[in-house]
Coordinates of C-alpha atoms in Angstrom, one line a residue:
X274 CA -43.9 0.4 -16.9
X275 CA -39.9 0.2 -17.1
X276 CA -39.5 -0.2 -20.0
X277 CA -41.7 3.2 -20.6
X278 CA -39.8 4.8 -18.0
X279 CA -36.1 3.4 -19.6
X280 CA -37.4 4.8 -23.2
X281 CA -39.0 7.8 -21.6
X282 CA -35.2 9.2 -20.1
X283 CA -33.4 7.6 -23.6
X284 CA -35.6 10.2 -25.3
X285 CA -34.5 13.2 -23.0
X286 CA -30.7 12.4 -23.9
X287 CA -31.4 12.5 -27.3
X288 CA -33.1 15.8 -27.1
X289 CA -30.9 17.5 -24.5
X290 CA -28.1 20.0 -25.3
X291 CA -24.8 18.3 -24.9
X292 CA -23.8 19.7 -21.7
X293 CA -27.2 17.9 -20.3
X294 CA -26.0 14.8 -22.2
X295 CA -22.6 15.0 -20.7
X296 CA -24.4 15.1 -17.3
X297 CA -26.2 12.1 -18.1
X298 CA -23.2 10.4 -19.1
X299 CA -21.6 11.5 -16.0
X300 CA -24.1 10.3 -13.8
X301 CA -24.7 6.6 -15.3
X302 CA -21.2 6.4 -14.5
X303 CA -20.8 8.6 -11.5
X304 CA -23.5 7.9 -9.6
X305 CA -23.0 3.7 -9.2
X306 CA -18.7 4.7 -8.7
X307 CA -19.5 7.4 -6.0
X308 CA -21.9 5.0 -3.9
X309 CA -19.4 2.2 -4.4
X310 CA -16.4 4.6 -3.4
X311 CA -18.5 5.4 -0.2
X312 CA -19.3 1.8 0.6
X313 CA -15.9 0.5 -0.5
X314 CA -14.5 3.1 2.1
X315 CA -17.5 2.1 4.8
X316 CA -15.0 -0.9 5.5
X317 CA -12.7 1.5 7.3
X318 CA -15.2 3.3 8.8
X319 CA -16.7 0.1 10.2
X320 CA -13.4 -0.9 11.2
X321 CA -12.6 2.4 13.4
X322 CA -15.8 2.3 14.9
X323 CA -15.6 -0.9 16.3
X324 CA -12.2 -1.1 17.4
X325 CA -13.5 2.3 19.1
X326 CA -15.0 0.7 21.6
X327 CA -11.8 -1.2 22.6
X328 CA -10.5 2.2 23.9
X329 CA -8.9 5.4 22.9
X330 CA -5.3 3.2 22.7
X331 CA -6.5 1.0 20.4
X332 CA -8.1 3.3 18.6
X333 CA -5.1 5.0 18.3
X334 CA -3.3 2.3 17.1
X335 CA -5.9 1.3 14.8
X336 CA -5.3 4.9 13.1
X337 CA -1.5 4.8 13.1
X338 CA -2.0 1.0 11.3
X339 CA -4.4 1.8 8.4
X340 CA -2.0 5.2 8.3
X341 CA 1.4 2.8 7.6
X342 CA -1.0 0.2 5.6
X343 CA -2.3 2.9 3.0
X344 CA 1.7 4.0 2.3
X345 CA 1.9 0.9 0.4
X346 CA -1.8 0.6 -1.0
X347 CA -1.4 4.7 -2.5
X348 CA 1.6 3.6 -4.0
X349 CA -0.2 0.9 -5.7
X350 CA -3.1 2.8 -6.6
X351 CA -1.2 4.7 -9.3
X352 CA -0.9 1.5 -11.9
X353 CA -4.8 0.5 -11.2
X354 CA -5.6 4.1 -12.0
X355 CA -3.3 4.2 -14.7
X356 CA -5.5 1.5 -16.1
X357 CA -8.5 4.0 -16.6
X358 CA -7.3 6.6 -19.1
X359 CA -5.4 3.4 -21.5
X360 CA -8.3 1.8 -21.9
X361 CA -11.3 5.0 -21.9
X362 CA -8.9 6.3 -25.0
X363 CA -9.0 3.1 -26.3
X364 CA -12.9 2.8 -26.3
X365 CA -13.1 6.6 -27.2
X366 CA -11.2 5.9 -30.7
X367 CA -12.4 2.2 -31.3
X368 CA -15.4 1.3 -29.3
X369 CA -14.6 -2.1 -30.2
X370 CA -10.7 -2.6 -30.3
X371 CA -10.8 -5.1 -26.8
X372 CA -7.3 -6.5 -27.5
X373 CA -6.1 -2.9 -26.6
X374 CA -8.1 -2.6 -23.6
X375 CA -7.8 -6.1 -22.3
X376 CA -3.8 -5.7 -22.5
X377 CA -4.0 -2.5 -20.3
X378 CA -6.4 -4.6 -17.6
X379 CA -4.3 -7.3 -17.9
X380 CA -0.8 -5.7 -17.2
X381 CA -2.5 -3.4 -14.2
X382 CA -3.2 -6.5 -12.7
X383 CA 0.2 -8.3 -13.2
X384 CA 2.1 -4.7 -12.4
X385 CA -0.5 -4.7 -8.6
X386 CA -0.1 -8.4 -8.0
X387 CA 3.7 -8.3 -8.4
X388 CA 4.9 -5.4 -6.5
X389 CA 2.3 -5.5 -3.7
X390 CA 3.5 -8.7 -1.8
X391 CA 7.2 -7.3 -2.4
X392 CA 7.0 -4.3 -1.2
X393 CA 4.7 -5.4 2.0
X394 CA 8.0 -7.1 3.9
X395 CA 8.2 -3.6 5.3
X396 CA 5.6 -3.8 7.2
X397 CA 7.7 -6.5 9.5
X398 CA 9.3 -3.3 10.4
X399 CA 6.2 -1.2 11.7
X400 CA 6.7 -0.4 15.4
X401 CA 10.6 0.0 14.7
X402 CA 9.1 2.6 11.9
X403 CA 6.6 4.0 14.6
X404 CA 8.8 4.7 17.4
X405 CA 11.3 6.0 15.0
X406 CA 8.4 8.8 14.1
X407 CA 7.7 9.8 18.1
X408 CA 4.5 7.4 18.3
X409 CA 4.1 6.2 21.9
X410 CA 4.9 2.6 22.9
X411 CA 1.8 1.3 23.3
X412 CA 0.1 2.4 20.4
X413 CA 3.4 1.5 18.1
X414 CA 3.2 -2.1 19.7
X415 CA -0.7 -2.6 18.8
X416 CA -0.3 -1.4 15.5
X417 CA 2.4 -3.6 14.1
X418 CA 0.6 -6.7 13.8
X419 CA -2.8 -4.9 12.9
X420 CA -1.1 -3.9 9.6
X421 CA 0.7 -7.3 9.0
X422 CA -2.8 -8.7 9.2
X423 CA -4.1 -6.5 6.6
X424 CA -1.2 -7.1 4.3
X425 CA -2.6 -9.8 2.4
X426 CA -5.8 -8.5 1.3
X427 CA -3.5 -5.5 -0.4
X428 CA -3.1 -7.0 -3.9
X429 CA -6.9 -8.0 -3.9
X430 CA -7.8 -4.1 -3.1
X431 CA -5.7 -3.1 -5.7
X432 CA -6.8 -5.7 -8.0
X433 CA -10.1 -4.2 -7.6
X434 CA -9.9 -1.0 -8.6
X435 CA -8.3 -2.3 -11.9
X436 CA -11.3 -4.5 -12.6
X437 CA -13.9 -1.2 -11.1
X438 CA -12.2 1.0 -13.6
X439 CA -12.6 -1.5 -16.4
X440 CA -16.3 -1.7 -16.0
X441 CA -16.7 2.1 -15.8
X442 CA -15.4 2.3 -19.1
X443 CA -17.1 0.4 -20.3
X444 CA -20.4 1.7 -18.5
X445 CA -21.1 -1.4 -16.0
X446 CA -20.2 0.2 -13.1
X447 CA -23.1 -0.7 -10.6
X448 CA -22.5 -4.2 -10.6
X449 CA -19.2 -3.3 -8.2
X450 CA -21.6 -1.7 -6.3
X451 CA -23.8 -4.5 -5.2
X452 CA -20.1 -6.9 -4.8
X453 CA -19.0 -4.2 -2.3
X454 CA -22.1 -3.8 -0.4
X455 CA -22.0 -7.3 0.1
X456 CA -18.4 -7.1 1.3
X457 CA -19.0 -4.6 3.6
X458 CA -21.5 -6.5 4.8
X459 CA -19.3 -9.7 5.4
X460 CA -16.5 -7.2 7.0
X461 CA -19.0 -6.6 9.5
X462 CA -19.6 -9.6 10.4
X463 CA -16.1 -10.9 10.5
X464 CA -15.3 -7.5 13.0
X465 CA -18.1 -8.8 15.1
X466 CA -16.4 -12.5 15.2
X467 CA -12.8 -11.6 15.3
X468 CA -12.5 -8.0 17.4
X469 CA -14.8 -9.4 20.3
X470 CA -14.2 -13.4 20.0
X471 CA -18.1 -13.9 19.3
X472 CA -19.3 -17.0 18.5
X473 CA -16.5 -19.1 20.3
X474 CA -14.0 -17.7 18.4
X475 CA -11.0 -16.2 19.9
X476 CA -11.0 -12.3 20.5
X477 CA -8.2 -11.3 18.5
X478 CA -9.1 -7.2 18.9
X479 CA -7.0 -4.8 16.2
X480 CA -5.2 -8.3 14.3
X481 CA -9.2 -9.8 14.1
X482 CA -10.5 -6.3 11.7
X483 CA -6.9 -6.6 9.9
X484 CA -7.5 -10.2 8.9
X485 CA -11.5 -9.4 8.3
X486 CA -10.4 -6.9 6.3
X487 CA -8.1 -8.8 4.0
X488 CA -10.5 -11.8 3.7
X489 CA -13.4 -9.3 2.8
X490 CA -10.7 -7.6 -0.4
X491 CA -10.5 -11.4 -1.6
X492 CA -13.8 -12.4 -1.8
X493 CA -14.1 -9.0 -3.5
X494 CA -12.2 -9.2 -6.2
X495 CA -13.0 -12.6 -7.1
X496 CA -16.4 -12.0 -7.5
X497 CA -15.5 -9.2 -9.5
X498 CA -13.5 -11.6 -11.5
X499 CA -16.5 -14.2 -12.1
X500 CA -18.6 -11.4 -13.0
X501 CA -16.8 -10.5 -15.7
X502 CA -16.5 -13.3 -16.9
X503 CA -20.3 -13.5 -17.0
X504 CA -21.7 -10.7 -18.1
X505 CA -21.9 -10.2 -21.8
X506 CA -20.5 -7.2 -22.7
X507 CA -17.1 -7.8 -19.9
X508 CA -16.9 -11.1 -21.7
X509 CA -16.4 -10.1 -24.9
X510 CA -13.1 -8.8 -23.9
X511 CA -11.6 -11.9 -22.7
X512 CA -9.5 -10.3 -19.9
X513 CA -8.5 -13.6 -18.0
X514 CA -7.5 -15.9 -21.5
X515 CA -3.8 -17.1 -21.6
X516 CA -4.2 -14.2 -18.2
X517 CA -0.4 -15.5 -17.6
X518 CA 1.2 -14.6 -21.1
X519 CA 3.3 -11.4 -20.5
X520 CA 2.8 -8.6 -22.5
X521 CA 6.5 -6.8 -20.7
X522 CA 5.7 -3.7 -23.3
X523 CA 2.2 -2.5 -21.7
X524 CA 3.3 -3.8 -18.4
X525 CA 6.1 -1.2 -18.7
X526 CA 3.6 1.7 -20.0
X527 CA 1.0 0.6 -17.0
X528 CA 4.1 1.5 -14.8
X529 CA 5.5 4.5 -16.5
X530 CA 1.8 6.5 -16.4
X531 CA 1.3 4.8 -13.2
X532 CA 4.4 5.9 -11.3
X533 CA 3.6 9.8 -11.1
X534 CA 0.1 9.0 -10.4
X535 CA 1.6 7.1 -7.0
X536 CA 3.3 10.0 -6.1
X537 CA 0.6 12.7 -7.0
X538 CA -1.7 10.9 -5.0
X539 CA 1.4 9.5 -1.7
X540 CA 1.7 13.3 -1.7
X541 CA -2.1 13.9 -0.1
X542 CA -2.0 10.6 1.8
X543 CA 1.2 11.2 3.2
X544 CA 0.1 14.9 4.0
X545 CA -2.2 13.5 6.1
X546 CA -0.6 10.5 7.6
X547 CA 2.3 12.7 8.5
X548 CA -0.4 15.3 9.8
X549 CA -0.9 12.2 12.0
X550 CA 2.5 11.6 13.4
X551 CA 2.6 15.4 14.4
X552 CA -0.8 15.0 16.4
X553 CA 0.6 12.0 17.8
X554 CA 3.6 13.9 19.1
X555 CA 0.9 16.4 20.9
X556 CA -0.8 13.3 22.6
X557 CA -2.8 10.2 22.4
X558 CA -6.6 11.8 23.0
X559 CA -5.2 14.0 19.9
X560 CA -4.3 11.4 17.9
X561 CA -7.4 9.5 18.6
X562 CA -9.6 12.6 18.0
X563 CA -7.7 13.1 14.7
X564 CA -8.6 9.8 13.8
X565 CA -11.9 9.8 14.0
X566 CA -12.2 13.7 12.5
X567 CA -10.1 12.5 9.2
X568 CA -12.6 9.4 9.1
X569 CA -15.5 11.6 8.5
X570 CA -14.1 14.2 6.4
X571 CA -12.4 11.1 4.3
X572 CA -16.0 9.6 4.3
X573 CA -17.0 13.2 2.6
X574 CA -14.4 13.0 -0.2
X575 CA -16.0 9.3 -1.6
X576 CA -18.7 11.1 -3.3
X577 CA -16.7 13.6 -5.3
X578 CA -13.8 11.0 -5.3
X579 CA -16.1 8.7 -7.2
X580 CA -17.7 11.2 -9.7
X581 CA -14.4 12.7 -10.4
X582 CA -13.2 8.9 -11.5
X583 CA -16.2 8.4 -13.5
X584 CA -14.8 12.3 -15.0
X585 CA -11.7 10.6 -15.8
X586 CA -13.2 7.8 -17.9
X587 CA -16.1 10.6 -19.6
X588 CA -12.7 12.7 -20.3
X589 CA -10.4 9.7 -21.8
X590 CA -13.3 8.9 -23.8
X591 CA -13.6 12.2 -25.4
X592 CA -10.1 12.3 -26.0
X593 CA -9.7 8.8 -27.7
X594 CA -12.6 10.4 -29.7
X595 CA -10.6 13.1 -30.3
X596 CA -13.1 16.0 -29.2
X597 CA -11.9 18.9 -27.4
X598 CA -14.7 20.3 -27.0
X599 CA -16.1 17.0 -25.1
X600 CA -13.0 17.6 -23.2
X601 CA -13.7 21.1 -22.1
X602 CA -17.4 19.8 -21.1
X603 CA -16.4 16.8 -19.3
X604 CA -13.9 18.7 -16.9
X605 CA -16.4 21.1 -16.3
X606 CA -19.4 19.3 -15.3
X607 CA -16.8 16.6 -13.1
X608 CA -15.8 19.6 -10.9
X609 CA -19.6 20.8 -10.9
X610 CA -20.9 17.7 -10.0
X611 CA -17.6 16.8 -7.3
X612 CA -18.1 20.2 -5.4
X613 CA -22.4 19.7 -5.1
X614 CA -21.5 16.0 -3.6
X615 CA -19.4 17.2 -1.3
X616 CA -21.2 20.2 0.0
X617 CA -23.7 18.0 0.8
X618 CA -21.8 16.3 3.3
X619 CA -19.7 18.8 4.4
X620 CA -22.5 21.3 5.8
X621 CA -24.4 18.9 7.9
X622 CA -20.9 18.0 9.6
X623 CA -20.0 21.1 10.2
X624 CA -23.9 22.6 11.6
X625 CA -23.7 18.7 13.7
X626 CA -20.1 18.0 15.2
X627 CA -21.3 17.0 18.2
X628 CA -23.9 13.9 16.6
X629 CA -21.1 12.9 14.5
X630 CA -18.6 12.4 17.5
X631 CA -21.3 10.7 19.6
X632 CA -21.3 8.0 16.7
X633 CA -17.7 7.3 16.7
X634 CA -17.3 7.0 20.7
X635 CA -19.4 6.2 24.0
X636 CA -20.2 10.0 25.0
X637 CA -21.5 7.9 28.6
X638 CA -17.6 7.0 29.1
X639 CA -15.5 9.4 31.0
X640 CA -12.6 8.0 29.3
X641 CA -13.9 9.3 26.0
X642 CA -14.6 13.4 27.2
X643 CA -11.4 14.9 26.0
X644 CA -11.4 13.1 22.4
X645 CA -15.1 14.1 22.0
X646 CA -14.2 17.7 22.8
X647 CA -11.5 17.7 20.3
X648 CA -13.2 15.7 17.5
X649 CA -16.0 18.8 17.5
X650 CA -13.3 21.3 17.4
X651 CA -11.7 19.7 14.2
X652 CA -15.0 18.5 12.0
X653 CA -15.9 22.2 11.5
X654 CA -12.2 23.1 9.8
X655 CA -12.6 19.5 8.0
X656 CA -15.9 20.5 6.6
X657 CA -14.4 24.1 5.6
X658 CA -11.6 22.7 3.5
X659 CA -14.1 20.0 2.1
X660 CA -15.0 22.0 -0.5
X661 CA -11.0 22.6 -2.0
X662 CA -10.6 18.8 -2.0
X663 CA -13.4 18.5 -4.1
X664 CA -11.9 20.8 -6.6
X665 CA -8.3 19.5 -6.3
X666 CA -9.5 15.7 -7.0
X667 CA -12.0 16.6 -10.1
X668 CA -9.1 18.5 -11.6
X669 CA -6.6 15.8 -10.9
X670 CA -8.9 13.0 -12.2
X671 CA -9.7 14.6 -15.5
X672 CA -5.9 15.5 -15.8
X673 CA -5.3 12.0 -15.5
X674 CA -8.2 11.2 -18.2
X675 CA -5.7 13.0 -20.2
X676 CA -2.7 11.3 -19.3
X677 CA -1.1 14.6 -18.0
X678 CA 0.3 12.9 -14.9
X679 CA 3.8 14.4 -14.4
X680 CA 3.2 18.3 -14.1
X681 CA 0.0 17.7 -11.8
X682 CA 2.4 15.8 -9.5
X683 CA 5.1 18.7 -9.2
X684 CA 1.7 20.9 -8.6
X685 CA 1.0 18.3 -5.5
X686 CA 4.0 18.1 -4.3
X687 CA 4.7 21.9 -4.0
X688 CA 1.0 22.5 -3.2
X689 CA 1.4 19.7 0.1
X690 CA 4.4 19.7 0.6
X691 CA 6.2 23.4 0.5
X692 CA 3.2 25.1 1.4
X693 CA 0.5 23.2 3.3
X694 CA 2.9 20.9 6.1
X695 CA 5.4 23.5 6.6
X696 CA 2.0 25.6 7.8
X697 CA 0.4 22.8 9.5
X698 CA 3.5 21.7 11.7
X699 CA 4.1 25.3 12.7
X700 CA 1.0 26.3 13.8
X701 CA 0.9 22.6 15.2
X702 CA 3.9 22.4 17.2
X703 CA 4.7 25.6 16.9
X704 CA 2.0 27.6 18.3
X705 CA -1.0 27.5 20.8
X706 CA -3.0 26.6 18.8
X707 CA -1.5 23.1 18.8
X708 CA -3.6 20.3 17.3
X709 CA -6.3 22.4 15.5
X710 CA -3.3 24.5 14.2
X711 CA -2.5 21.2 12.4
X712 CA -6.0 21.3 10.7
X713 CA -5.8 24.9 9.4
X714 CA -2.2 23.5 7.8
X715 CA -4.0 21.2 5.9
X716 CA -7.0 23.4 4.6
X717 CA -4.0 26.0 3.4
X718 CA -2.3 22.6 1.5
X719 CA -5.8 21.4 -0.2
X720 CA -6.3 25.3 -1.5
X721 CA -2.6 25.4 -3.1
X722 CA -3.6 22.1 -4.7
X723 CA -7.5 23.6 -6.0
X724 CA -5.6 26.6 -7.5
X725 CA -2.7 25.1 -9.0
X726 CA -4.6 21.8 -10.3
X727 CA -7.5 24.1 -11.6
X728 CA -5.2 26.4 -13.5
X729 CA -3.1 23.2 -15.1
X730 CA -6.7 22.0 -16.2
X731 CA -7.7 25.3 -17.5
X732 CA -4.8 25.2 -19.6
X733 CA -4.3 21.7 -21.0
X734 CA -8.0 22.1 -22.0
X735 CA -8.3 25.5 -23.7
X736 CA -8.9 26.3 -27.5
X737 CA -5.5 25.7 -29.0
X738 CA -6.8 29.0 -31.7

């Protein structure tokens, strides 16, 4: 009955107009990298929710660490997600040139593993870095060795987006899927032992989720790594053979493409992060509130997030194929596909703000009544701007498919940064409207970024006649 079912849907392909077989393509892709995105991401959510119950403080804390961790781990991101485009081009002109491919994978991994470790010493310096922003004491003190625990587990992260994007080119991408379910999985159980002290071990709060966290990105990306090589098709490409040869040319390219990507995407995370720090100087319910608000609208954004990567590898491909007009269809149906994910999350959190809140924190606690009364004012304006991040990021992605990685990143930065946080800490500090003014800052940033990215695809993709 499978295999009826399997030759049943090959057939449709073949018979469908190439816009429903670049749909198809998008989704045997997109599908298996969206789930993962959102399950890969659950690890946070898992995280905040149980350190929730520690208090608003720690919760706090808990937000200003991942906030100073993910500086470091965005700035890394741009060499794994260099990786994608070098080695969908590849595939797209030879399907079977693996020497080029495996030399891209290869150097992403040595560019992540080298510069990670170095660049963490800073986090030695993350209350100093805290206080220095406004943060109160007590959260600033909490959240330094929270992030020195997660520190370790930042090359394996990285390491596994490399490997993620590797297997979406070359269309494995649910076995990630079923790796970081089972992570997740472990994560939780970890939290449970380590946050409370379970079990007889000792309760070790905010550093017992950074060091769950880190052992959970290991186990990860090693399984990734035997899995690879496994499987028949990963093996073929030898990625780990002579693995510690250098190859200093394409480790040089992986950091030249990578570098703008770093920025393009430091610019949102910082946008939001510093977003943070202004809250913070507001107060600590507000910062808590925050918190938990950017959680759920960040939990949105996996979906389109992971379509709009598996649009990156669909539009490298059809530019290593040389096809424009594979191109043109490929953009279109990744910001199609982004902005349906998204909506479909973003209009049951803003119709239920008040369930959403109640998951996050103990409504029963009277400690907990003026962050649950901020968190349903935000999720509405998070939901509203949901839909412009889904644009921005499908039209960034598929940039990036490109390798058009420079002029999208002046687009960010002006988009963030000279329109969106000059609006956002006005109306934040500025006005009555205090916090939520922060959150109508950022929905004014994310629709700079949908018009500007849009137009930059529109352009780069157009008939040269």
């Amino acid at each position: 009955m499978t295999a009826k079912i399997d030759n049943t849907s090959e057939a449709i392909r073949k018979s469908a107009s190439p816009w429903r077989k670049e749909f198809f393509a998008l989704m045997t892709i997109g599908l298996p990298m969206a789930a993962t995105q959102l399950v890969q991401f659950s690890i946070n959510i898992v995280d905040v929710v149980m350190i929730g119950q520690l208090g608003p403080t720690h919760l706090a804390a808990g937000g200003l660490g991942l906030v100073l961790f993910y500086f470091l781990f965005v700035a890394g991101m741009g060499p794994a997600v260099a990786t994608s485009p070098m080695v969908s081009q590849a595939l797209g002109a030879d399907g079977d040139d693996v020497r080029d491919a495996r030399r891209s994978v290869r150097m992403g991994l040595w560019v992540v593993g080298i510069a990670a470790p170095i660049c963490s010493l800073v986090y030695f310096f993350a209350e100093e870095f805290a206080l220095m922003l406004g943060q109160p004491a007590d959260v600033a003190a909490l959240a330094e060795p929270y992030v020195i625990a997660l520190v370790p587990g930042l090359p394996f992260a990285l390491g596994v987006i490399v490997l993620r994007n590797f297997l979406a080119a070359i269309e494995r991408a649910r076995a990630p899927l079923y790796f970081i379910i089972a992570t997740t999985a472990l994560n939780t159980l970890l939290n449970y032992l380590l946050i409370y002290g379970n079990w007889g071990l000792p309760r070790l709060e905010l550093v017992g989720a950074g060091i769950a966290s880190s052992i959970s990105h290991a186990v990860g990306f090693f399984a990734l790594v035997i899995y690879i090589n496994w499987e028949a098709r990963a093996k073929r490409f030898n990625l780990f053979q002579r693995f510690f040869n250098p190859d200093w040319p394409r480790f040089i390219e992986v950091a030249r493409l990578g570098w703008p990507i770093s920025i393009t995407i430091g610019f949102e995370a910082m946008l939001f992060n510093a977003s943070l720090f202004l809250v913070g100087r507001i107060g600590i319910d507000e910062m808590a509130a925050y918190q938990v608000a950017l959680n759920v609208a960040a939990a949105a954004f996996m979906m389109p997030l992971g379509l709009s990567m598996a649009g990156s590898v669909r539009v490298g491909l059809m530019a290593g194929a040389k096809d424009l007009q594979g191109v043109r269809r490929a953009s279109v149906m990744t910001l199609l596909c982004s902005v349906g994910a998204i909506m479909a999350v973003a209009i049951p959190v803003m119709l239920f703000p008040n369930k959403i809140a109640g998951f996050y924190l103990d409504e029963s606690s009277p400690s907990n009544t003026a962050v649950l009364a901020l968190v349903v004012l935000f999720l509405p304006i998070a939901a509203a701007f949901a839909l412009f991040d889904a644009i921005q990021v499908a039209a960034a992605q598929a940039l990036r498919g490109l390798k058009d990685v420079r002029v999208p990143m002046i687009l960010t930065g002006i988009s963030y940064w000279v329109i969106g946080f000059p609006v956002a800490a006005w109306l934040g500090l500025g006005t009555p409207l205090g916090a939520v003014g922060v959150w109508w800052g950022l929905l004014v940033a994310l629709l700079a970024a949908s018009i500007t990215l849009g137009w930059r695809l529109w352009l780069v993709t157009r008939d040269p006649a």
